[in-house]
Short mmCIF file of C-alpha atoms and ligand atoms in Angstrom, two decimals:
data_model
loop_
_atom_site.label_atom_id
_atom_site.label_comp_id
_atom_site.label_asym_id
_atom_site.label_seq_id
_atom_site.Cartn_x
_atom_site.Cartn_y
_atom_site.Cartn_z
CA MET Z 1 -23.00 -1.37 -17.70
CA LYS Z 2 -22.23 -4.37 -19.89
CA ARG Z 3 -18.99 -6.25 -19.33
CA GLU Z 4 -19.39 -9.23 -21.64
CA LYS Z 5 -15.80 -9.29 -22.89
CA SER Z 6 -14.49 -9.17 -19.32
CA GLU Z 7 -16.77 -12.04 -18.36
CA LYS Z 8 -15.58 -14.12 -21.32
CA LEU Z 9 -11.94 -13.41 -20.60
CA PHE Z 10 -12.43 -14.40 -16.98
CA ILE Z 11 -13.89 -17.79 -17.96
CA GLU Z 12 -10.84 -18.33 -20.16
CA ALA Z 13 -8.43 -17.05 -17.50
CA GLU Z 14 -9.82 -19.42 -14.88
CA LYS Z 15 -8.70 -22.36 -17.01
CA TYR Z 16 -5.03 -21.43 -16.81
CA ILE Z 17 -4.49 -19.12 -13.82
CA PRO Z 18 -5.59 -19.94 -10.25
CA GLY Z 19 -8.80 -17.97 -9.75
CA GLY Z 20 -8.17 -16.33 -13.12
CA VAL Z 21 -5.87 -13.70 -11.61
CA ASN Z 22 -2.25 -13.14 -10.72
CA SER Z 23 -3.02 -11.58 -7.32
CA PRO Z 24 -6.08 -12.56 -5.23
CA VAL Z 25 -7.89 -9.25 -4.61
CA ARG Z 26 -8.11 -8.70 -8.35
CA ALA Z 27 -10.60 -11.58 -8.58
CA PHE Z 28 -13.45 -9.39 -7.17
CA LYS Z 29 -14.50 -12.42 -5.11
CA SER Z 30 -15.37 -10.42 -2.03
CA VAL Z 31 -17.70 -8.23 -4.09
CA ASP Z 32 -19.25 -11.28 -5.65
CA MET Z 33 -18.78 -10.55 -9.35
CA PRO Z 34 -16.30 -11.35 -12.12
CA PRO Z 35 -13.36 -8.96 -12.39
CA VAL Z 36 -13.10 -6.12 -14.86
CA PHE Z 37 -10.37 -6.70 -17.43
CA VAL Z 38 -8.56 -3.46 -18.18
CA ASP Z 39 -7.50 -2.46 -21.66
CA ARG Z 40 -5.74 0.85 -20.96
CA GLY Z 41 -5.44 3.81 -18.66
CA LYS Z 42 -4.80 7.50 -19.09
CA GLY Z 43 -4.57 10.02 -16.28
CA ALA Z 44 -7.27 9.30 -13.70
CA ARG Z 45 -9.20 7.02 -16.08
CA ILE Z 46 -9.12 3.39 -16.97
CA TYR Z 47 -10.96 1.75 -19.85
CA ASP Z 48 -12.04 -1.87 -19.74
CA VAL Z 49 -12.00 -4.36 -22.62
CA ASP Z 50 -15.71 -3.63 -23.25
CA GLY Z 51 -14.94 0.05 -23.73
CA ASN Z 52 -16.40 1.22 -20.39
CA GLU Z 53 -14.71 4.22 -18.77
CA TYR Z 54 -14.04 4.54 -15.04
CA THR Z 55 -12.40 7.04 -12.73
CA ASP Z 56 -9.76 4.89 -11.10
CA TYR Z 57 -9.44 4.89 -7.31
CA ILE Z 58 -7.14 1.86 -7.20
CA CYS Z 59 -4.25 3.34 -9.19
CA SER Z 60 -2.62 -0.11 -9.30
CA TRP Z 61 -2.93 -0.23 -5.47
CA GLY Z 62 -0.77 2.82 -4.97
CA PRO Z 63 2.12 3.05 -7.42
CA LEU Z 64 0.50 5.42 -9.92
CA ILE Z 65 0.71 8.66 -7.96
CA LEU Z 66 0.87 10.62 -11.23
CA GLY Z 67 -2.02 8.71 -12.78
CA HIS Z 68 -1.93 6.29 -15.69
CA ALA Z 69 0.53 6.59 -18.55
CA SER Z 70 1.95 9.94 -17.46
CA PRO Z 71 4.71 11.09 -19.84
CA VAL Z 72 6.78 11.75 -16.70
CA TYR Z 73 7.26 8.01 -16.16
CA TYR Z 74 8.46 7.44 -19.70
CA GLU Z 75 11.05 10.16 -20.10
CA GLY Z 76 14.18 8.65 -21.66
CA ILE Z 77 12.73 5.14 -21.61
CA GLN Z 78 12.99 4.56 -25.37
CA GLU Z 79 16.69 5.37 -25.21
CA ALA Z 80 17.14 3.16 -22.16
CA LEU Z 81 15.32 0.26 -23.88
CA ALA Z 82 17.52 0.62 -26.93
CA LYS Z 83 20.61 0.21 -24.74
CA GLY Z 84 19.38 -3.07 -23.31
CA THR Z 85 16.99 -4.08 -20.56
CA THR Z 86 19.16 -5.94 -18.06
CA PHE Z 87 22.83 -6.68 -17.59
CA GLY Z 88 23.36 -8.40 -14.26
CA ALA Z 89 26.02 -5.80 -13.63
CA PRO Z 90 25.71 -2.40 -11.96
CA THR Z 91 24.44 0.65 -13.88
CA ALA Z 92 24.66 4.39 -13.16
CA VAL Z 93 20.91 4.84 -12.73
CA GLU Z 94 20.99 2.56 -9.65
CA VAL Z 95 23.38 4.96 -7.96
CA GLU Z 96 21.18 7.91 -8.87
CA ILE Z 97 18.00 6.43 -7.42
CA ALA Z 98 19.78 5.21 -4.27
CA LYS Z 99 21.12 8.73 -3.73
CA LEU Z 100 17.68 10.27 -4.23
CA ILE Z 101 15.99 7.82 -1.83
CA THR Z 102 18.59 8.26 0.91
CA GLU Z 103 18.31 12.04 0.57
CA ALA Z 104 14.52 11.87 0.86
CA TYR Z 105 14.66 9.42 3.82
CA PRO Z 106 17.52 10.47 6.13
CA SER Z 107 16.87 7.36 8.27
CA MET Z 108 17.93 5.28 5.25
CA GLU Z 109 21.66 5.79 5.13
CA MET Z 110 22.00 2.88 2.72
CA VAL Z 111 19.43 1.22 0.49
CA ARG Z 112 19.19 -2.02 -1.48
CA MET Z 113 16.78 -2.27 -4.42
CA VAL Z 114 14.58 -5.35 -4.92
CA SER Z 115 11.65 -6.18 -7.19
CA SER Z 116 8.60 -6.06 -4.89
CA GLY Z 117 7.36 -4.91 -1.51
CA THR Z 118 7.27 -8.53 -0.37
CA GLU Z 119 10.96 -8.91 -1.07
CA ALA Z 120 11.68 -5.65 0.71
CA THR Z 121 9.97 -6.61 3.99
CA MET Z 122 11.19 -10.20 3.89
CA SER Z 123 14.77 -9.03 3.40
CA ALA Z 124 14.52 -6.28 6.02
CA LEU Z 125 13.47 -8.86 8.61
CA ARG Z 126 16.37 -11.13 7.71
CA VAL Z 127 18.73 -8.19 8.12
CA ALA Z 128 17.19 -7.27 11.48
CA ARG Z 129 17.63 -10.87 12.63
CA GLY Z 130 21.19 -11.02 11.35
CA TYR Z 131 22.03 -7.72 12.98
CA THR Z 132 20.52 -8.51 16.39
CA GLY Z 133 21.18 -12.25 16.46
CA ARG Z 134 17.57 -12.71 17.64
CA ASN Z 135 14.77 -14.74 16.05
CA LYS Z 136 11.37 -13.30 16.93
CA ILE Z 137 9.53 -10.40 15.37
CA ILE Z 138 6.43 -8.41 16.26
CA LYS Z 139 3.86 -7.44 13.68
CA PHE Z 140 0.36 -6.02 14.08
CA GLU Z 141 -2.98 -7.61 13.45
CA GLY Z 142 -4.44 -6.26 10.20
CA CYS Z 143 -1.12 -4.96 8.89
CA TYR Z 144 0.03 -6.55 5.63
CA HIS Z 145 3.67 -6.73 4.67
CA GLY Z 146 3.58 -8.93 1.60
CA HIS Z 147 3.28 -12.68 1.34
CA SER Z 148 6.49 -14.08 2.79
CA ASP Z 149 5.85 -16.95 5.21
CA GLY Z 150 6.66 -15.25 8.49
CA LEU Z 151 4.53 -12.23 7.67
CA LEU Z 152 1.39 -14.08 6.67
CA VAL Z 153 0.20 -14.23 10.23
CA LYS Z 154 -2.92 -12.21 11.00
CA SER Z 155 -2.21 -10.05 7.99
CA GLY Z 156 -4.55 -7.67 6.26
CA SER Z 157 -5.55 -6.88 2.68
CA GLY Z 158 -6.59 -9.94 0.64
CA THR Z 159 -6.21 -12.21 3.65
CA LEU Z 160 -8.82 -10.20 5.56
CA THR Z 161 -11.14 -10.18 2.60
CA PHE Z 162 -11.03 -13.92 2.36
CA GLY Z 163 -11.19 -14.44 6.10
CA VAL Z 164 -7.90 -16.35 6.07
CA PRO Z 165 -5.94 -14.95 8.98
CA THR Z 166 -3.00 -17.22 8.24
CA SER Z 167 -2.18 -18.88 4.95
CA SER Z 168 -1.96 -22.63 4.73
CA GLY Z 169 1.52 -23.70 3.74
CA VAL Z 170 3.12 -21.61 6.49
CA THR Z 171 4.85 -23.95 8.92
CA PRO Z 172 4.08 -23.68 12.64
CA GLY Z 173 7.82 -23.22 13.18
CA THR Z 174 7.81 -20.08 11.04
CA ALA Z 175 4.60 -18.73 12.52
CA GLN Z 176 5.83 -19.17 16.08
CA ASP Z 177 8.57 -16.58 15.57
CA THR Z 178 5.96 -14.01 14.54
CA LEU Z 179 4.32 -12.38 17.55
CA VAL Z 180 1.18 -10.42 16.86
CA ALA Z 181 0.28 -7.20 18.68
CA VAL Z 182 -2.70 -4.86 18.45
CA TYR Z 183 -2.32 -1.74 16.29
CA ASN Z 184 -2.56 1.49 18.28
CA ASP Z 185 -2.28 -0.46 21.57
CA LEU Z 186 1.10 0.00 23.20
CA ASP Z 187 0.28 -2.25 26.14
CA SER Z 188 -0.06 -5.21 23.78
CA VAL Z 189 3.49 -4.52 22.57
CA LYS Z 190 4.87 -4.11 26.07
CA ALA Z 191 3.32 -7.42 27.08
CA LEU Z 192 5.07 -9.24 24.20
CA PHE Z 193 8.42 -7.70 25.12
CA ALA Z 194 7.88 -8.74 28.73
CA GLN Z 195 7.06 -12.32 27.70
CA ASN Z 196 10.04 -12.59 25.30
CA PRO Z 197 12.92 -10.76 26.96
CA GLY Z 198 15.96 -10.24 24.73
CA GLU Z 199 14.40 -12.27 21.93
CA ILE Z 200 12.74 -9.74 19.65
CA ALA Z 201 14.76 -8.79 16.58
CA ALA Z 202 12.30 -6.40 14.97
CA VAL Z 203 8.99 -4.63 15.20
CA ILE Z 204 7.50 -4.12 11.74
CA VAL Z 205 4.60 -1.72 11.34
CA GLU Z 206 2.68 0.19 8.70
CA PRO Z 207 3.11 3.71 10.10
CA VAL Z 208 -0.34 4.50 8.72
CA ALA Z 209 -2.27 1.27 8.33
CA GLY Z 210 -3.52 0.89 4.78
CA ASN Z 211 -4.28 -2.81 4.53
CA MET Z 212 -7.27 -3.06 6.84
CA GLY Z 213 -8.76 -0.09 5.11
CA VAL Z 214 -7.11 3.04 6.48
CA VAL Z 215 -6.48 3.27 10.23
CA ALA Z 216 -4.68 6.40 11.37
CA PRO Z 217 -1.87 5.93 13.88
CA ASP Z 218 -2.14 7.25 17.40
CA ILE Z 219 0.97 9.41 17.62
CA ASN Z 220 1.67 8.33 21.20
CA PHE Z 221 1.50 4.71 20.11
CA MET Z 222 4.04 5.32 17.36
CA LYS Z 223 6.33 7.30 19.65
CA GLY Z 224 5.99 4.56 22.25
CA LEU Z 225 7.06 1.98 19.66
CA ARG Z 226 10.15 4.03 18.92
CA GLN Z 227 10.99 4.26 22.61
CA ILE Z 228 10.47 0.57 23.46
CA THR Z 229 12.45 -0.67 20.46
CA GLU Z 230 15.28 1.71 21.29
CA ASP Z 231 15.31 0.58 24.93
CA GLN Z 232 15.22 -3.10 23.94
CA GLY Z 233 17.82 -3.01 21.14
CA THR Z 234 15.11 -4.08 18.70
CA VAL Z 235 15.09 -2.88 15.08
CA LEU Z 236 12.06 -0.70 14.31
CA ILE Z 237 10.99 -1.21 10.69
CA PHE Z 238 8.54 1.20 9.09
CA ASP Z 239 6.89 -0.55 6.19
CA GLU Z 240 6.32 2.42 3.91
CA VAL Z 241 5.49 0.39 0.81
CA ILE Z 242 2.19 2.31 0.61
CA THR Z 243 2.98 5.49 2.53
CA GLY Z 244 6.46 6.13 1.12
CA PHE Z 245 6.40 9.09 -1.29
CA ARG Z 246 2.59 9.11 -0.93
CA LEU Z 247 1.77 10.81 2.37
CA ALA Z 248 4.62 13.20 1.77
CA TYR Z 249 7.88 13.10 -0.19
CA GLY Z 250 9.57 11.92 3.02
CA GLY Z 251 6.80 9.43 3.77
CA ALA Z 252 5.02 8.76 7.05
CA GLN Z 253 8.27 9.12 8.98
CA ALA Z 254 8.51 12.76 7.91
CA VAL Z 255 4.85 13.41 8.73
CA LEU Z 256 5.04 11.70 12.14
CA ASP Z 257 8.59 12.96 12.78
CA ILE Z 258 9.79 9.53 13.89
CA LYS Z 259 13.04 7.98 12.70
CA PRO Z 260 12.84 4.19 12.27
CA ASP Z 261 15.97 2.02 12.11
CA MET Z 262 14.90 0.48 8.82
CA THR Z 263 12.37 1.34 6.12
CA THR Z 264 10.81 -0.68 3.35
CA LEU Z 265 9.55 0.96 0.16
CA GLY Z 266 7.79 -0.22 -2.99
CA LYS Z 267 4.91 0.84 -5.25
CA ILE Z 268 5.62 4.54 -6.10
CA ILE Z 269 9.41 4.12 -6.24
CA GLY Z 270 9.04 1.97 -9.36
CA GLY Z 271 6.90 4.44 -11.31
CA GLY Z 272 4.63 1.51 -12.25
CA MET Z 273 7.38 -1.09 -12.62
CA PRO Z 274 8.04 -3.95 -10.18
CA VAL Z 275 10.35 -2.35 -7.62
CA GLY Z 276 10.87 -2.45 -3.87
CA ALA Z 277 13.65 -1.30 -1.57
CA PHE Z 278 14.87 -1.75 1.96
CA GLY Z 279 17.31 0.39 3.82
CA GLY Z 280 18.22 1.93 7.10
CA ARG Z 281 21.02 2.78 9.45
CA ARG Z 282 24.46 2.24 7.98
CA ASP Z 283 25.63 -0.11 10.75
CA ILE Z 284 22.55 -2.29 10.15
CA MET Z 285 22.78 -2.25 6.35
CA GLU Z 286 26.47 -3.13 6.49
CA THR Z 287 25.41 -6.62 7.56
CA VAL Z 288 24.01 -7.18 4.03
CA ALA Z 289 26.07 -9.29 1.57
CA PRO Z 290 28.63 -8.75 0.16
CA LEU Z 291 29.64 -6.48 3.06
CA GLY Z 292 28.22 -8.74 5.75
CA GLY Z 293 26.81 -12.16 6.40
CA VAL Z 294 23.12 -11.56 5.64
CA TYR Z 295 22.54 -12.95 2.15
CA GLN Z 296 20.15 -11.15 -0.19
CA ALA Z 297 20.20 -11.03 -3.99
CA GLY Z 298 18.12 -10.72 -7.17
CA THR Z 299 18.69 -11.37 -10.89
CA LEU Z 300 16.57 -8.37 -11.87
CA SER Z 301 17.18 -6.22 -8.77
CA GLY Z 302 17.93 -2.63 -9.73
CA ASN Z 303 16.74 -3.31 -13.26
CA PRO Z 304 17.79 -0.27 -15.31
CA ILE Z 305 14.41 0.29 -17.01
CA ALA Z 306 12.52 0.01 -13.73
CA MET Z 307 15.09 2.27 -12.03
CA LYS Z 308 14.73 4.89 -14.74
CA MET Z 309 10.94 4.95 -14.42
CA GLY Z 310 11.25 5.14 -10.66
CA LEU Z 311 13.85 7.87 -10.84
CA ASN Z 312 11.66 9.89 -13.23
CA THR Z 313 8.75 9.63 -10.80
CA LEU Z 314 10.71 10.48 -7.65
CA THR Z 315 12.52 13.36 -9.32
CA TYR Z 316 9.19 14.81 -10.41
CA LEU Z 317 7.77 14.45 -6.90
CA ARG Z 318 10.83 16.11 -5.38
CA ASP Z 319 10.50 19.04 -7.75
CA HIS Z 320 6.69 19.34 -7.44
CA PRO Z 321 5.74 19.47 -3.76
CA GLU Z 322 2.35 20.81 -4.83
CA VAL Z 323 1.43 17.23 -5.77
CA TYR Z 324 1.13 16.42 -2.06
CA GLN Z 325 -0.92 19.49 -1.29
CA GLY Z 326 -3.22 18.56 -4.18
CA LEU Z 327 -3.62 14.96 -3.01
CA GLU Z 328 -4.53 16.08 0.47
CA GLU Z 329 -6.98 18.71 -0.78
CA LYS Z 330 -8.72 16.13 -2.99
CA ALA Z 331 -8.82 13.59 -0.16
CA LYS Z 332 -10.32 16.25 2.12
CA LEU Z 333 -12.95 17.04 -0.48
CA LEU Z 334 -13.79 13.35 -0.78
CA GLU Z 335 -13.95 13.02 2.99
CA ALA Z 336 -16.26 16.02 3.42
CA GLY Z 337 -18.52 14.91 0.55
CA PHE Z 338 -18.82 11.35 1.81
CA ARG Z 339 -19.49 12.56 5.37
CA GLU Z 340 -22.25 14.87 4.16
CA ASN Z 341 -23.82 12.03 2.14
CA ILE Z 342 -23.67 9.67 5.13
CA LYS Z 343 -25.44 12.29 7.23
CA LYS Z 344 -28.09 12.94 4.57
CA THR Z 345 -28.84 9.27 3.91
CA GLY Z 346 -28.46 8.01 7.47
CA VAL Z 347 -26.33 5.05 6.33
CA LYS Z 348 -24.12 3.66 9.08
CA ALA Z 349 -20.68 4.48 7.78
CA GLN Z 350 -17.43 6.19 8.73
CA VAL Z 351 -14.82 8.02 6.72
CA VAL Z 352 -11.19 7.79 7.76
CA ARG Z 353 -8.63 10.07 6.15
CA PHE Z 354 -4.96 10.54 6.88
CA LYS Z 355 -3.28 13.09 4.58
CA GLY Z 356 -4.06 11.79 1.05
CA MET Z 357 -5.21 8.32 2.16
CA THR Z 358 -8.95 7.73 2.56
CA CYS Z 359 -11.36 4.89 3.32
CA LEU Z 360 -15.11 4.49 3.74
CA PHE Z 361 -16.15 1.87 6.29
CA PHE Z 362 -19.69 0.55 6.65
CA THR Z 363 -19.88 0.55 10.43
CA ASP Z 364 -21.36 2.79 13.10
CA GLN Z 365 -18.18 2.56 15.21
CA PRO Z 366 -15.39 5.11 15.00
CA VAL Z 367 -12.55 3.32 13.22
CA ASP Z 368 -9.31 3.56 15.17
CA SER Z 369 -8.44 -0.10 15.56
CA TYR Z 370 -8.50 -3.48 13.86
CA ALA Z 371 -11.40 -4.51 16.12
CA ALA Z 372 -13.45 -1.54 14.92
CA VAL Z 373 -12.55 -2.27 11.28
CA MET Z 374 -13.88 -5.79 11.70
CA THR Z 375 -17.34 -4.51 12.67
CA SER Z 376 -17.76 -3.36 9.04
CA ASP Z 377 -20.70 -4.68 7.04
CA THR Z 378 -19.00 -6.25 4.00
CA GLY Z 379 -22.39 -7.02 2.42
CA ALA Z 380 -23.16 -3.30 2.37
CA TYR Z 381 -19.75 -2.66 0.82
CA THR Z 382 -20.48 -5.17 -1.95
CA LYS Z 383 -23.74 -3.41 -2.88
CA TYR Z 384 -22.04 -0.04 -2.68
CA PHE Z 385 -19.09 -1.20 -4.77
CA LYS Z 386 -21.35 -2.45 -7.58
CA ALA Z 387 -23.41 0.74 -7.66
CA MET Z 388 -20.24 2.83 -7.78
CA LEU Z 389 -18.71 0.66 -10.51
CA ASP Z 390 -21.79 0.99 -12.69
CA ALA Z 391 -21.65 4.75 -12.19
CA GLY Z 392 -18.05 4.71 -13.49
CA ASN Z 393 -15.98 4.61 -10.30
CA PHE Z 394 -13.32 1.93 -10.01
CA LEU Z 395 -13.04 1.42 -6.25
CA PRO Z 396 -11.03 -1.28 -4.47
CA PRO Z 397 -13.08 -4.50 -4.65
CA SER Z 398 -12.80 -4.97 -0.88
CA GLN Z 399 -13.94 -3.15 2.23
CA PHE Z 400 -10.45 -3.48 3.69
CA GLU Z 401 -8.47 -1.41 1.20
CA ALA Z 402 -7.57 2.26 0.88
CA ILE Z 403 -8.89 4.56 -1.83
CA PHE Z 404 -5.94 5.77 -3.91
CA ILE Z 405 -6.02 9.07 -5.73
CA SER Z 406 -3.42 10.53 -8.06
CA ALA Z 407 -2.17 13.89 -9.22
CA ALA Z 408 -4.24 13.32 -12.38
CA HIS Z 409 -7.56 13.30 -10.51
CA THR Z 410 -9.33 16.64 -10.80
CA LYS Z 411 -11.67 18.38 -8.40
CA GLU Z 412 -14.43 17.64 -10.92
CA ASP Z 413 -13.62 13.92 -10.83
CA ILE Z 414 -13.93 13.98 -7.05
CA GLU Z 415 -17.19 15.94 -7.18
CA LYS Z 416 -18.72 13.46 -9.59
CA THR Z 417 -17.64 10.59 -7.34
CA ILE Z 418 -19.25 12.33 -4.35
CA ALA Z 419 -22.50 12.67 -6.30
CA ASP Z 420 -22.32 8.97 -7.27
CA ASN Z 421 -21.58 8.10 -3.64
CA TYR Z 422 -24.83 9.79 -2.62
CA GLN Z 423 -26.83 7.74 -5.12
CA ALA Z 424 -25.06 4.54 -4.09
CA LEU Z 425 -25.68 5.17 -0.39
CA GLN Z 426 -29.35 5.88 -1.14
CA GLN Z 427 -29.62 2.38 -2.55
CA LEU Z 428 -28.48 1.00 0.81
CA VAL Z 429 -31.14 2.79 2.82
C1 PLP Q 501 2.44 -2.06 3.43
C2 PLP Q 501 2.76 -3.10 2.41
N1 PLP Q 501 3.89 -3.81 2.53
C3 PLP Q 501 4.24 -4.74 1.62
C4 PLP Q 501 3.44 -5.01 0.55
C5 PLP Q 501 3.84 -6.05 -0.45
O1 PLP Q 501 4.19 -5.44 -1.64
P1 PLP Q 501 4.14 -6.26 -3.03
O2 PLP Q 501 2.70 -6.51 -3.32
O3 PLP Q 501 4.82 -5.36 -4.00
O4 PLP Q 501 4.91 -7.51 -2.82
C6 PLP Q 501 2.24 -4.31 0.39
C7 PLP Q 501 1.36 -4.57 -0.76
O5 PLP Q 501 0.28 -4.08 -0.89
C8 PLP Q 501 1.90 -3.32 1.34
O6 PLP Q 501 0.76 -2.62 1.24
#
C-alpha cells in the first residue's frame, strides 16, 4: 500500500507540531512508521489522504460507537449551528443530557459537563479531596486517566508505549500524593491504606482496564475496592471514560453491579465532539462551585453543539439496546477467530475480551495483570500491525491499546479481519 501523501504531510507537520501530531499515540512511533493521515470516514471505514481504504478498529479511540459520520450524530445539528455555537450561558440541551446521564447511571445523582476525559478525572479528584479534606489518592499501575499532573504516575496508554512511566514536568510534590497499587491485587490496596491511615481521599480505577491493552477485572477485587473505600470514608471513582456507554448503556458499573461514589465519562457521550463529564453522589457533588468550595469551570463546558451530538448518540443507544448485543457478538467472533488462528499458526499470543472490548497480546502468559501485559513482545506487534494495515485494517498503533468496534462493523468486516489476522500471524512464524 502506498502512502506517499501521508508521508509528505507528516514531514510538513513535524515542522510545526511536536512530533507532527496533536496526541502522542497518533505518531505511530511505537510501530516504527509515519502515521496515516485520514481524509474521511464512513461507517466502519476510514479513507486516508492517498485514497486507501481501511476497516477502522480505533474508532477515534472509543467515541464512535455508531461508526463514522452516522446521521444519528448529526440530527438537528444544522439548526443548532444556525442558532449559534456557544453562549457562555446555560442552554436547554445541557439539562436534557444531564438528565439522560443521571438516569443511565443511578450512582451519578448530579453531573457536571467538561470538554475532555482529562478534565473529568482531574476535576473528580479535586472534588474528592475537597469533600474528604484529604490529600492522597490511589491509582493503579497501567491505568490511564488523562494527562493531568497527579495522574501521570505509572499510567498506561501512550506512556506505556513510550516507556515513560512518569512524565517529566510533574513535580515530586504532586507525584508524592499519588499512591500506586497493582490492578487486580487487593492486598496492594490494603497495604497502601494501612501505610496512610485517614489520608486517602480517593481510589480511581478503570473498572475494566483499557489502557494497558484490555485487562478484565477480577470481580472480587472490584468488590473489595468498594468495601475498603466504604470502610475508610474514601471516594471510589470509576473512570468510565472508555467503558461508559460502551460495555453496556449503564457502563461497567451496571455490568459489575457495583455502585461507585463518583464516575467520570468522556468519549461516547460527546458523539465525536470534545466532551467529558464527572458526577456522583449528591452530597459529594454539592461541594462543586457555585454550590460549594471546590472550584471547577470551563468556557466551552456544556457547549450546545457538542451536547446535541452527545444527546443524539445517547438517546439512540438508550432506544437501541441491540447495539450492545451486536458489539458483544462481533467481539466474540473476533476473539474466536483470533484464538483459532493463534492455535493454527502456533504464534505466542493471547486474546482478552470483556463484553465488546478486545485485545490481542503477543505473549505466552495469560493476561490478567499489568505484569503479564508487560511480557508482551512489542516487536511482534509492530510486524503484525504493519501487515494488518497493508491488508486494510486500521488497528491501534500500539500493543497496549484496546480494539474498538462500532455498530457499523458487520460480521463480514470481522470475518475479513480474521482472515487477514491469519495471514499476518503466519508472517510472524
Ligand atoms: C480511562 C480514560 N480516562 C481518561 C482519559 C482521558 O480522556 P481525554 O483523552 O479525553 O482527555 C482516557 C483517554 O483515553 C481514558 O481512556
